[in-house]
Amino acid sequence: MELADISAAVATARDRADAAMRHRALRRKGGQVAAEVGLRAAVASAALEGAHHDLEVVRQGAVTDPVMQGALRVVGAVDGLAPRWQTAPRQVLARLHVLAARGLVTDDALGRPVADPVVAARLDTLMGLVAGGTRVPPLLLAAIVHGELLNLRPFEGPSGVVARAAARLTLLSTGFDPRGLIAVEVGHLAREPEYVGAASAFATGTPDGLRSWLRHYAAAVEAGADEIAPIGDAVLAAA
């Protein structure tokens, strides 16, 4: 939070998210808005993994691509997994991998981290933070969870889908986005070159690299929050 511009970026993203949550559609049609947000988040997460599909084609159920199907399964499971994320994060992470990687890796690799002592040690540290080992703001924790899992790639297959879902779980379980209404994945996809570059910068472990990633993450949260209004307007118009 002491890095240049980070405190302000986190506060701005928080304010943008809070403002978006006041959309009138959420009072009566919140479930429909959340369902649409989840669909868009899954499509964006799959695209960031290299599986690009048209939103409307996915909506029609016409896409059988295993990466897309895994992203849909993961997003559909997030609400149910959120209560366990802070108490049993390692088990939840393994479950995310099972959902994301089915049909993409061998059955014996599903839910099993790669055998690397460095990865294991850093994953232990990260899971300790998720389980209450830090008091940093929720957005900051979600960004670190996301960046570290992207960097570690602790599972075979679509680790990016798992990383983005773990960050989504962090925002849910910490109360930043308790209804799962912020499609941060859409924000990442809209700024994909920056997403890739900032993730690589994060992996350097330098203050400038961390700052680059945190600034990107806050901007992606803002973009995801901005998706709520047009989705809510469309839901109300269709009612």
CSV table of C-alpha atoms in Angstrom, one decimal:
chain,number,residue,atom,x,y,z
A,1,MET,CA,0.0,0.0,0.0
A,2,GLU,CA,3.0,2.3,0.4
A,3,LEU,CA,4.0,1.9,-3.2
A,4,ALA,CA,3.4,5.0,-5.3
A,5,ASP,CA,-0.3,5.4,-6.4
A,6,ILE,CA,-1.4,2.0,-5.0
A,7,SER,CA,-3.4,3.3,-2.0
A,8,ALA,CA,-5.2,5.7,-4.3
A,9,ALA,CA,-5.8,3.0,-6.9
A,10,VAL,CA,-7.3,0.6,-4.4
A,11,ALA,CA,-9.5,3.3,-2.9
A,12,THR,CA,-10.8,4.4,-6.4
A,13,ALA,CA,-11.6,0.8,-7.3
A,14,ARG,CA,-13.4,0.3,-4.0
A,15,ASP,CA,-15.5,3.4,-4.6
A,16,ARG,CA,-16.3,2.4,-8.2
A,17,ALA,CA,-17.4,-1.1,-7.1
A,18,ASP,CA,-19.6,0.4,-4.3
A,19,ALA,CA,-21.2,2.8,-6.7
A,20,ALA,CA,-21.9,0.0,-9.2
A,21,MET,CA,-23.6,-2.1,-6.5
A,22,ARG,CA,-26.3,0.5,-6.1
A,23,HIS,CA,-27.8,-0.2,-9.5
A,24,ARG,CA,-31.5,-0.6,-9.2
A,25,ALA,CA,-31.6,-3.9,-11.1
A,26,LEU,CA,-29.8,-5.5,-8.2
A,27,ARG,CA,-32.7,-5.0,-5.9
A,28,ARG,CA,-35.1,-7.1,-7.9
A,29,LYS,CA,-33.1,-8.9,-10.5
A,30,GLY,CA,-29.8,-9.5,-8.8
A,31,GLY,CA,-29.7,-13.2,-9.6
A,32,GLN,CA,-30.1,-12.6,-13.3
A,33,VAL,CA,-27.4,-9.9,-13.3
A,34,ALA,CA,-25.0,-12.3,-11.4
A,35,ALA,CA,-25.7,-15.1,-13.9
A,36,GLU,CA,-24.8,-12.8,-16.8
A,37,VAL,CA,-21.7,-11.6,-15.0
A,38,GLY,CA,-20.7,-15.2,-14.4
A,39,LEU,CA,-21.1,-16.1,-18.1
A,40,ARG,CA,-19.1,-13.1,-19.3
A,41,ALA,CA,-16.4,-13.8,-16.7
A,42,ALA,CA,-16.1,-17.4,-17.9
A,43,VAL,CA,-15.9,-16.4,-21.5
A,44,ALA,CA,-13.2,-13.8,-20.7
A,45,SER,CA,-11.2,-16.2,-18.5
A,46,ALA,CA,-11.2,-18.9,-21.3
A,47,ALA,CA,-10.1,-16.3,-23.8
A,48,LEU,CA,-7.2,-15.3,-21.6
A,49,GLU,CA,-6.2,-18.9,-21.7
A,50,GLY,CA,-6.2,-18.9,-25.5
A,51,ALA,CA,-9.7,-20.3,-26.0
A,52,HIS,CA,-11.6,-17.4,-27.8
A,53,HIS,CA,-15.4,-17.9,-28.2
A,54,ASP,CA,-18.3,-15.6,-29.0
A,55,LEU,CA,-20.4,-14.8,-26.0
A,56,GLU,CA,-23.7,-15.5,-27.8
A,57,VAL,CA,-22.5,-18.9,-29.1
A,58,VAL,CA,-21.4,-19.9,-25.6
A,59,ARG,CA,-24.8,-18.7,-24.2
A,60,GLN,CA,-26.5,-21.0,-26.7
A,61,GLY,CA,-24.5,-24.0,-25.3
A,62,ALA,CA,-22.9,-24.6,-28.6
A,63,VAL,CA,-19.3,-24.6,-27.5
A,64,THR,CA,-17.7,-27.9,-26.5
A,65,ASP,CA,-14.1,-26.7,-26.2
A,66,PRO,CA,-12.8,-28.2,-22.9
A,67,VAL,CA,-11.1,-24.9,-21.8
A,68,MET,CA,-14.4,-23.1,-22.2
A,69,GLN,CA,-16.3,-25.8,-20.5
A,70,GLY,CA,-13.9,-25.8,-17.6
A,71,ALA,CA,-14.2,-22.1,-17.2
A,72,LEU,CA,-17.9,-22.4,-17.1
A,73,ARG,CA,-17.8,-25.1,-14.5
A,74,VAL,CA,-15.4,-23.1,-12.3
A,75,VAL,CA,-17.5,-19.9,-12.4
A,76,GLY,CA,-20.6,-22.0,-11.6
A,77,ALA,CA,-19.0,-23.5,-8.6
A,78,VAL,CA,-17.5,-20.3,-7.1
A,79,ASP,CA,-20.5,-19.3,-4.9
A,80,GLY,CA,-20.6,-22.8,-3.3
A,81,LEU,CA,-16.9,-22.8,-2.7
A,82,ALA,CA,-16.6,-19.3,-1.2
A,83,PRO,CA,-17.5,-20.3,2.4
A,84,ARG,CA,-14.6,-22.8,2.4
A,85,TRP,CA,-12.0,-20.6,0.7
A,86,GLN,CA,-10.6,-19.0,3.9
A,87,THR,CA,-10.9,-22.2,6.1
A,88,ALA,CA,-9.7,-24.8,3.6
A,89,PRO,CA,-8.0,-23.0,0.7
A,90,ARG,CA,-5.8,-25.8,-0.4
A,91,GLN,CA,-8.8,-28.2,-0.9
A,92,VAL,CA,-10.8,-25.5,-2.7
A,93,LEU,CA,-7.8,-24.8,-5.0
A,94,ALA,CA,-7.6,-28.5,-5.8
A,95,ARG,CA,-11.3,-28.5,-6.6
A,96,LEU,CA,-11.0,-25.5,-8.9
A,97,HIS,CA,-8.3,-27.4,-10.8
A,98,VAL,CA,-10.5,-30.5,-11.1
A,99,LEU,CA,-13.3,-28.4,-12.5
A,100,ALA,CA,-11.0,-26.4,-14.9
A,101,ALA,CA,-8.8,-29.1,-16.2
A,102,ARG,CA,-11.1,-32.0,-16.7
A,103,GLY,CA,-10.6,-33.4,-20.2
A,104,LEU,CA,-7.3,-31.4,-20.5
A,105,VAL,CA,-4.9,-33.3,-18.2
A,106,THR,CA,-4.7,-36.9,-17.1
A,107,ASP,CA,-7.0,-38.0,-14.3
A,108,ASP,CA,-4.2,-38.6,-11.9
A,109,ALA,CA,-3.0,-35.0,-12.3
A,110,LEU,CA,-6.4,-33.5,-11.5
A,111,GLY,CA,-6.3,-31.5,-8.2
A,112,ARG,CA,-2.6,-32.4,-7.6
A,113,PRO,CA,0.0,-29.7,-7.5
A,114,VAL,CA,3.2,-30.2,-9.5
A,115,ALA,CA,6.1,-31.9,-7.6
A,116,ASP,CA,8.3,-28.9,-7.1
A,117,PRO,CA,9.6,-28.0,-3.6
A,118,VAL,CA,9.9,-24.3,-4.4
A,119,VAL,CA,6.3,-24.2,-5.7
A,120,ALA,CA,5.1,-26.1,-2.7
A,121,ALA,CA,6.7,-23.7,-0.3
A,122,ARG,CA,5.4,-20.6,-2.0
A,123,LEU,CA,1.9,-22.2,-2.3
A,124,ASP,CA,2.0,-22.9,1.5
A,125,THR,CA,2.8,-19.3,2.2
A,126,LEU,CA,0.0,-18.1,-0.2
A,127,MET,CA,-2.6,-20.4,1.4
A,128,GLY,CA,-1.6,-19.1,4.8
A,129,LEU,CA,-2.4,-15.5,3.7
A,130,VAL,CA,-5.8,-16.6,2.3
A,131,ALA,CA,-6.5,-18.4,5.6
A,132,GLY,CA,-6.2,-15.2,7.6
A,133,GLY,CA,-2.4,-14.6,7.7
A,134,THR,CA,-2.8,-10.9,6.5
A,135,ARG,CA,-4.9,-7.9,7.1
A,136,VAL,CA,-4.3,-6.2,3.8
A,137,PRO,CA,-7.4,-4.8,1.9
A,138,PRO,CA,-9.4,-7.5,0.0
A,139,LEU,CA,-8.5,-6.1,-3.4
A,140,LEU,CA,-4.8,-6.3,-2.6
A,141,LEU,CA,-5.1,-9.9,-1.4
A,142,ALA,CA,-7.0,-10.9,-4.4
A,143,ALA,CA,-4.4,-9.4,-6.7
A,144,ILE,CA,-1.6,-11.2,-4.9
A,145,VAL,CA,-3.5,-14.5,-5.0
A,146,HIS,CA,-4.0,-14.0,-8.7
A,147,GLY,CA,-0.5,-12.9,-9.5
A,148,GLU,CA,1.2,-15.6,-7.5
A,149,LEU,CA,-0.8,-18.4,-8.9
A,150,LEU,CA,-0.2,-17.1,-12.4
A,151,ASN,CA,3.5,-17.0,-11.7
A,152,LEU,CA,3.7,-20.4,-9.9
A,153,ARG,CA,1.5,-22.4,-12.2
A,154,PRO,CA,1.1,-25.0,-9.5
A,155,PHE,CA,-1.1,-27.3,-11.6
A,156,GLU,CA,-0.9,-28.8,-15.0
A,157,GLY,CA,-3.2,-27.4,-17.7
A,158,PRO,CA,-5.2,-24.2,-17.5
A,159,SER,CA,-3.6,-22.7,-14.4
A,160,GLY,CA,-4.8,-19.2,-15.5
A,161,VAL,CA,-8.4,-20.2,-15.2
A,162,VAL,CA,-7.7,-21.5,-11.7
A,163,ALA,CA,-5.8,-18.3,-10.7
A,164,ARG,CA,-8.6,-16.0,-11.9
A,165,ALA,CA,-11.2,-18.1,-10.0
A,166,ALA,CA,-9.1,-18.0,-6.9
A,167,ALA,CA,-9.0,-14.2,-7.1
A,168,ARG,CA,-12.7,-14.1,-7.6
A,169,LEU,CA,-13.2,-16.3,-4.5
A,170,THR,CA,-11.0,-13.9,-2.6
A,171,LEU,CA,-13.2,-10.9,-3.5
A,172,LEU,CA,-16.3,-12.9,-2.6
A,173,SER,CA,-15.2,-14.4,0.7
A,174,THR,CA,-13.7,-11.1,2.0
A,175,GLY,CA,-16.9,-9.2,1.3
A,176,PHE,CA,-15.5,-7.0,-1.4
A,177,ASP,CA,-17.9,-8.5,-3.9
A,178,PRO,CA,-20.1,-10.8,-1.8
A,179,ARG,CA,-22.6,-11.4,-4.7
A,180,GLY,CA,-20.0,-12.1,-7.4
A,181,LEU,CA,-21.1,-9.2,-9.5
A,182,ILE,CA,-17.7,-7.8,-10.6
A,183,ALA,CA,-16.4,-9.5,-13.8
A,184,VAL,CA,-12.7,-8.7,-13.2
A,185,GLU,CA,-11.9,-11.2,-15.9
A,186,VAL,CA,-13.6,-8.9,-18.4
A,187,GLY,CA,-11.4,-6.1,-17.2
A,188,HIS,CA,-8.3,-8.3,-17.7
A,189,LEU,CA,-9.3,-9.3,-21.2
A,190,ALA,CA,-10.1,-5.7,-22.2
A,191,ARG,CA,-6.5,-4.8,-21.2
A,192,GLU,CA,-4.9,-8.1,-22.2
A,193,PRO,CA,-1.5,-6.8,-23.3
A,194,GLU,CA,-1.2,-4.9,-20.0
A,195,TYR,CA,-2.4,-8.0,-18.1
A,196,VAL,CA,0.3,-10.2,-19.6
A,197,GLY,CA,3.0,-7.6,-19.1
A,198,ALA,CA,2.0,-6.7,-15.6
A,199,ALA,CA,1.8,-10.4,-14.6
A,200,SER,CA,5.4,-10.8,-16.0
A,201,ALA,CA,6.5,-7.7,-14.0
A,202,PHE,CA,4.9,-9.2,-10.9
A,203,ALA,CA,7.0,-12.3,-11.3
A,204,THR,CA,10.2,-10.3,-11.0
A,205,GLY,CA,9.4,-9.7,-7.4
A,206,THR,CA,10.6,-6.1,-7.6
A,207,PRO,CA,8.7,-3.1,-6.1
A,208,ASP,CA,8.1,-1.7,-9.6
A,209,GLY,CA,6.9,-5.1,-10.8
A,210,LEU,CA,4.5,-5.4,-7.9
A,211,ARG,CA,3.3,-1.9,-8.4
A,212,SER,CA,2.6,-2.5,-12.1
A,213,TRP,CA,0.5,-5.6,-11.3
A,214,LEU,CA,-1.5,-3.9,-8.5
A,215,ARG,CA,-2.2,-0.9,-10.7
A,216,HIS,CA,-3.5,-3.2,-13.5
A,217,TYR,CA,-5.6,-5.2,-11.1
A,218,ALA,CA,-7.3,-2.2,-9.6
A,219,ALA,CA,-8.0,-1.0,-13.1
A,220,ALA,CA,-9.5,-4.4,-14.1
A,221,VAL,CA,-11.7,-4.3,-11.0
A,222,GLU,CA,-13.0,-0.8,-12.1
A,223,ALA,CA,-13.7,-2.2,-15.6
A,224,GLY,CA,-15.5,-5.2,-14.2
A,225,ALA,CA,-17.6,-2.9,-12.0
A,226,ASP,CA,-18.5,-0.8,-15.0
A,227,GLU,CA,-20.0,-3.9,-16.6
A,228,ILE,CA,-22.8,-4.0,-14.0
A,229,ALA,CA,-24.7,-1.0,-15.2
A,230,PRO,CA,-25.2,-2.1,-18.9
A,231,ILE,CA,-26.0,-5.6,-17.7
A,232,GLY,CA,-28.5,-4.3,-15.2
A,233,ASP,CA,-30.1,-2.0,-17.7
A,234,ALA,CA,-30.5,-4.9,-20.2
A,235,VAL,CA,-32.0,-7.1,-17.5
A,236,LEU,CA,-34.6,-4.4,-16.6
A,237,ALA,CA,-35.4,-3.7,-20.2
A,238,ALA,CA,-36.1,-7.4,-20.8
A,239,ALA,CA,-38.4,-7.7,-17.7
